[in-house]
Tab-separated table of C-alpha atoms in Angstrom:
chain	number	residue	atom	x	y	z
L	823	UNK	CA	-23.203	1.816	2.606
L	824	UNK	CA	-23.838	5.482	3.854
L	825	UNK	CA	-20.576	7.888	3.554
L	826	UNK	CA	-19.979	11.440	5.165
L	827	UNK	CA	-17.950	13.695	3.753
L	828	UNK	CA	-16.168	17.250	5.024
L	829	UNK	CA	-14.778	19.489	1.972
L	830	UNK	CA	-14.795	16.773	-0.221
L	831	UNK	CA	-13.115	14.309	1.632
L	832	UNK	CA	-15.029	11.490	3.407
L	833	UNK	CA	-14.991	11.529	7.208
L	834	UNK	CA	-17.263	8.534	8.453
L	835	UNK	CA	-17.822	5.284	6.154
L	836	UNK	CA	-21.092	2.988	7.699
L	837	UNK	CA	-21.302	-0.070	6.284
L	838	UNK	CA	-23.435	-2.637	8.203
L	839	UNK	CA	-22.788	-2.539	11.782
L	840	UNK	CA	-18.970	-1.637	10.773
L	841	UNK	CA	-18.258	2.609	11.376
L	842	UNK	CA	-14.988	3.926	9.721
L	843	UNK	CA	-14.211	7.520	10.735
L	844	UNK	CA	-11.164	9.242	8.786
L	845	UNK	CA	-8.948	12.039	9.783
L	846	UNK	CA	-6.974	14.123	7.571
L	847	UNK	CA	-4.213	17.076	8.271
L	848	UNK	CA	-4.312	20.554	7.123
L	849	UNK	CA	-2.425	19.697	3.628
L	850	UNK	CA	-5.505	17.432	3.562
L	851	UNK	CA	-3.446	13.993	3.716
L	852	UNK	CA	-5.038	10.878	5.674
L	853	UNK	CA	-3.696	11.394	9.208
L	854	UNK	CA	-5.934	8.720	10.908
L	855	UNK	CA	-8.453	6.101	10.128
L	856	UNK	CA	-10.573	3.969	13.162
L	857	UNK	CA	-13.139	0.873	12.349
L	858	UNK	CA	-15.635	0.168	14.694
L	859	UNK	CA	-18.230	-2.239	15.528
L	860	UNK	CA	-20.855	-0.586	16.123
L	861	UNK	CA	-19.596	2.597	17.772
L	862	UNK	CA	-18.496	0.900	21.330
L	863	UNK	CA	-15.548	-1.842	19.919
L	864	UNK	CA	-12.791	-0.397	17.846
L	865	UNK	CA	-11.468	-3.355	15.457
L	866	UNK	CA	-8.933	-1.269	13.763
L	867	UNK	CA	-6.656	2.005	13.923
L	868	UNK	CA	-4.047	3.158	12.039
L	869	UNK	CA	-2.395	6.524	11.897
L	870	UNK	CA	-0.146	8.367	9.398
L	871	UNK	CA	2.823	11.069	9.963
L	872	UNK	CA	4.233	12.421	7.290
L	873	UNK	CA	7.885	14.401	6.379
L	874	UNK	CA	8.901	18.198	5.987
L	875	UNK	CA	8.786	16.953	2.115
L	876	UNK	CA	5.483	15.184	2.282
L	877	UNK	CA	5.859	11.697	2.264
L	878	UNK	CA	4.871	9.292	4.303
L	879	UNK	CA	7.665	8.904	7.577
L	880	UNK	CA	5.529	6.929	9.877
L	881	UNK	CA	2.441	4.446	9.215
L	882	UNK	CA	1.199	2.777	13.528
L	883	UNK	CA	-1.770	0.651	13.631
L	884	UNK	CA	-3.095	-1.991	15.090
L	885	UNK	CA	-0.935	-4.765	14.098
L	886	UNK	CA	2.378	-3.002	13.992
L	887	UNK	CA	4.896	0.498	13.613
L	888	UNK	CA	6.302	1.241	9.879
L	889	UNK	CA	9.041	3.925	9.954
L	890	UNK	CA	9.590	4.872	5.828
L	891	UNK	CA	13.190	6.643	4.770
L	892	UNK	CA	13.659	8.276	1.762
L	893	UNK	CA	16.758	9.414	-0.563
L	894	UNK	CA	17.022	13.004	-1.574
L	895	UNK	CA	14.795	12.044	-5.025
L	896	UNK	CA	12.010	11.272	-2.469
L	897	UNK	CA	12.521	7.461	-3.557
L	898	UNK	CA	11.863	4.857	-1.071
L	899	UNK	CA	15.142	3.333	0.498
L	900	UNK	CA	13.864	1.446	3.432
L	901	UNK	CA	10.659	0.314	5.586
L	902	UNK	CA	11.490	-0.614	9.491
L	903	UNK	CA	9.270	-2.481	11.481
L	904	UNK	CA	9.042	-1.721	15.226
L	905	UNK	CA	7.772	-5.838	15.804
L	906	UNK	CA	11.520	-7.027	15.710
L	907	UNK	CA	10.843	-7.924	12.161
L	908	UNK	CA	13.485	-7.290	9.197
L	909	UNK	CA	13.670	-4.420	7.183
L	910	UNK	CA	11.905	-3.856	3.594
L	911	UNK	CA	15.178	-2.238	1.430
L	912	UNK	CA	14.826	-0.731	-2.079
L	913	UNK	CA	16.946	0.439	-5.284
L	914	UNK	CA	16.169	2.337	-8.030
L	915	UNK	CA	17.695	3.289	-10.720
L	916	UNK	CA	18.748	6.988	-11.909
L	917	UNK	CA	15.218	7.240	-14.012
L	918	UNK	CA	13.719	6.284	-11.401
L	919	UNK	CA	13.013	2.916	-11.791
L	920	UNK	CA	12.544	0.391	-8.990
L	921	UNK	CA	15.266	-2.449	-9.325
L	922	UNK	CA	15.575	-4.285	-6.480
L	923	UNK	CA	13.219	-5.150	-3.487
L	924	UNK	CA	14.970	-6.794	-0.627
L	925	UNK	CA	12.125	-8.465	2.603
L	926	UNK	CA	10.889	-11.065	3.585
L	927	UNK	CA	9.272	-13.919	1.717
L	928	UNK	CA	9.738	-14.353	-2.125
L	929	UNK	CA	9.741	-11.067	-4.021
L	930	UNK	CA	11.106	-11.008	-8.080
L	931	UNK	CA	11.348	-8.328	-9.871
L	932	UNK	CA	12.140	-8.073	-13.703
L	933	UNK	CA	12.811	-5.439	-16.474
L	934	UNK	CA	10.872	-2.614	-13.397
L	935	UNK	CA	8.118	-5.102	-13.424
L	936	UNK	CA	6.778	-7.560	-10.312
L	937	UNK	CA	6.821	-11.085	-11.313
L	938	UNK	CA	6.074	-12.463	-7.877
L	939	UNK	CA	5.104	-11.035	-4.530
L	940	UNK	CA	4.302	-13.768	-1.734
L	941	UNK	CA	1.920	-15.960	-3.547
L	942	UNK	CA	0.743	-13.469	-6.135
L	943	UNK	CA	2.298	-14.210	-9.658
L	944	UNK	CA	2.352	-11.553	-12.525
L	945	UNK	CA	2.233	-11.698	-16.128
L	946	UNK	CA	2.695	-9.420	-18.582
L	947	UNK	CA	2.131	-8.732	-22.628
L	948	UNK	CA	4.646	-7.727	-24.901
L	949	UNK	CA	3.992	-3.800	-24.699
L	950	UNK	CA	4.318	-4.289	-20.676
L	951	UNK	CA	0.829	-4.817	-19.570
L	952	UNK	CA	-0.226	-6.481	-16.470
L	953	UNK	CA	-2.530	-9.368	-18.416
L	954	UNK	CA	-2.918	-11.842	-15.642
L	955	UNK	CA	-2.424	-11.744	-11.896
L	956	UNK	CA	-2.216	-15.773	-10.371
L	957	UNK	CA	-2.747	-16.070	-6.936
L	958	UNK	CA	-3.783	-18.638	-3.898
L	959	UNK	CA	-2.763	-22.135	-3.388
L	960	UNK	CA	-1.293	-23.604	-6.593
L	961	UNK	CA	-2.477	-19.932	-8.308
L	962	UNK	CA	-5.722	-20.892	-8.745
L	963	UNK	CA	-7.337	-17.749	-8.751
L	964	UNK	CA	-6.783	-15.888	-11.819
L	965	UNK	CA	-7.599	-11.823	-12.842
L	966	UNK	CA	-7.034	-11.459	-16.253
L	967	UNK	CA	-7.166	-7.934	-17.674
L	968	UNK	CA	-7.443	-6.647	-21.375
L	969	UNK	CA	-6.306	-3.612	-22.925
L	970	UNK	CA	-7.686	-1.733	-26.135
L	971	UNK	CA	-5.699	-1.230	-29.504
L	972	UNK	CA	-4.163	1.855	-27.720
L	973	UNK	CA	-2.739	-0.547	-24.848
């Protein structure tokens, strides 16, 4: 893997006969990021726009257009899809907190922790640790993670 980089942020990723060239704005944010084959056949694009307040409004690539709205806490309310696809939705609580997660396919959330995302499964310690992530047919592949005395 060779990297390039341009005031400390990298530009151009080679690794094998795959090229990935990054863009970034003048607040120094990811605007755009292309993947290559070789540098004739682009596999992959995806660009970023982002709001007056900085976060992300718009995510286009390849596959599909993300449109991102915010509440005036800068907390994520809602993801649109431009592919006729239903809308991500998203409450939080006055800390802050995410509470509720509302797309697609099986999502559960509990206590402001994920217990499931599509086939993923989480587990957690008492002190609120991710200890095990399950995912795959039947959760057969497992990442367990330990923590130190200090948690």
């Amino acid at each position: 893997t060779e990297h390039r980089f341009k005031g400390g942020r990298e530009t151009q990723r080679q690794q094998g006969l795959l090229l990935s060239d990054y863009s970034y704005d003048e607040q120094g944010r990811l605007k755009a990021q292309t993947v290559w084959q070789t540098q004739q056949q682009q596999l992959f694009w995806r660009d970023y726009s982002y709001d007056a307040g900085g976060n992300l409004a718009a995510l286009s690539d390849t596959r599909n257009r993300r449109s991102y709205q915010y509440d005036k806490q800068d907390r994520l309310l809602r993801i649109d899809y431009a592919h006729n696809q239903a809308p991500e939705r998203f409450a939080h609580d006055p800390a802050g907190n995410l509470l509720m997660q509302d797309r697609p396919g099986p999502t559960t959330l509990k206590g402001n922790r994920l217990l499931m995302e599509g086939d993923r499964h989480y587990d957690y310690d008492a002190y609120g640790n991710l200890v095990r992530e399950r995912r795959g047919t039947a959760q057969c592949l497992v990442t367990e993670y330990r923590y130190d005395s200090q948690h």
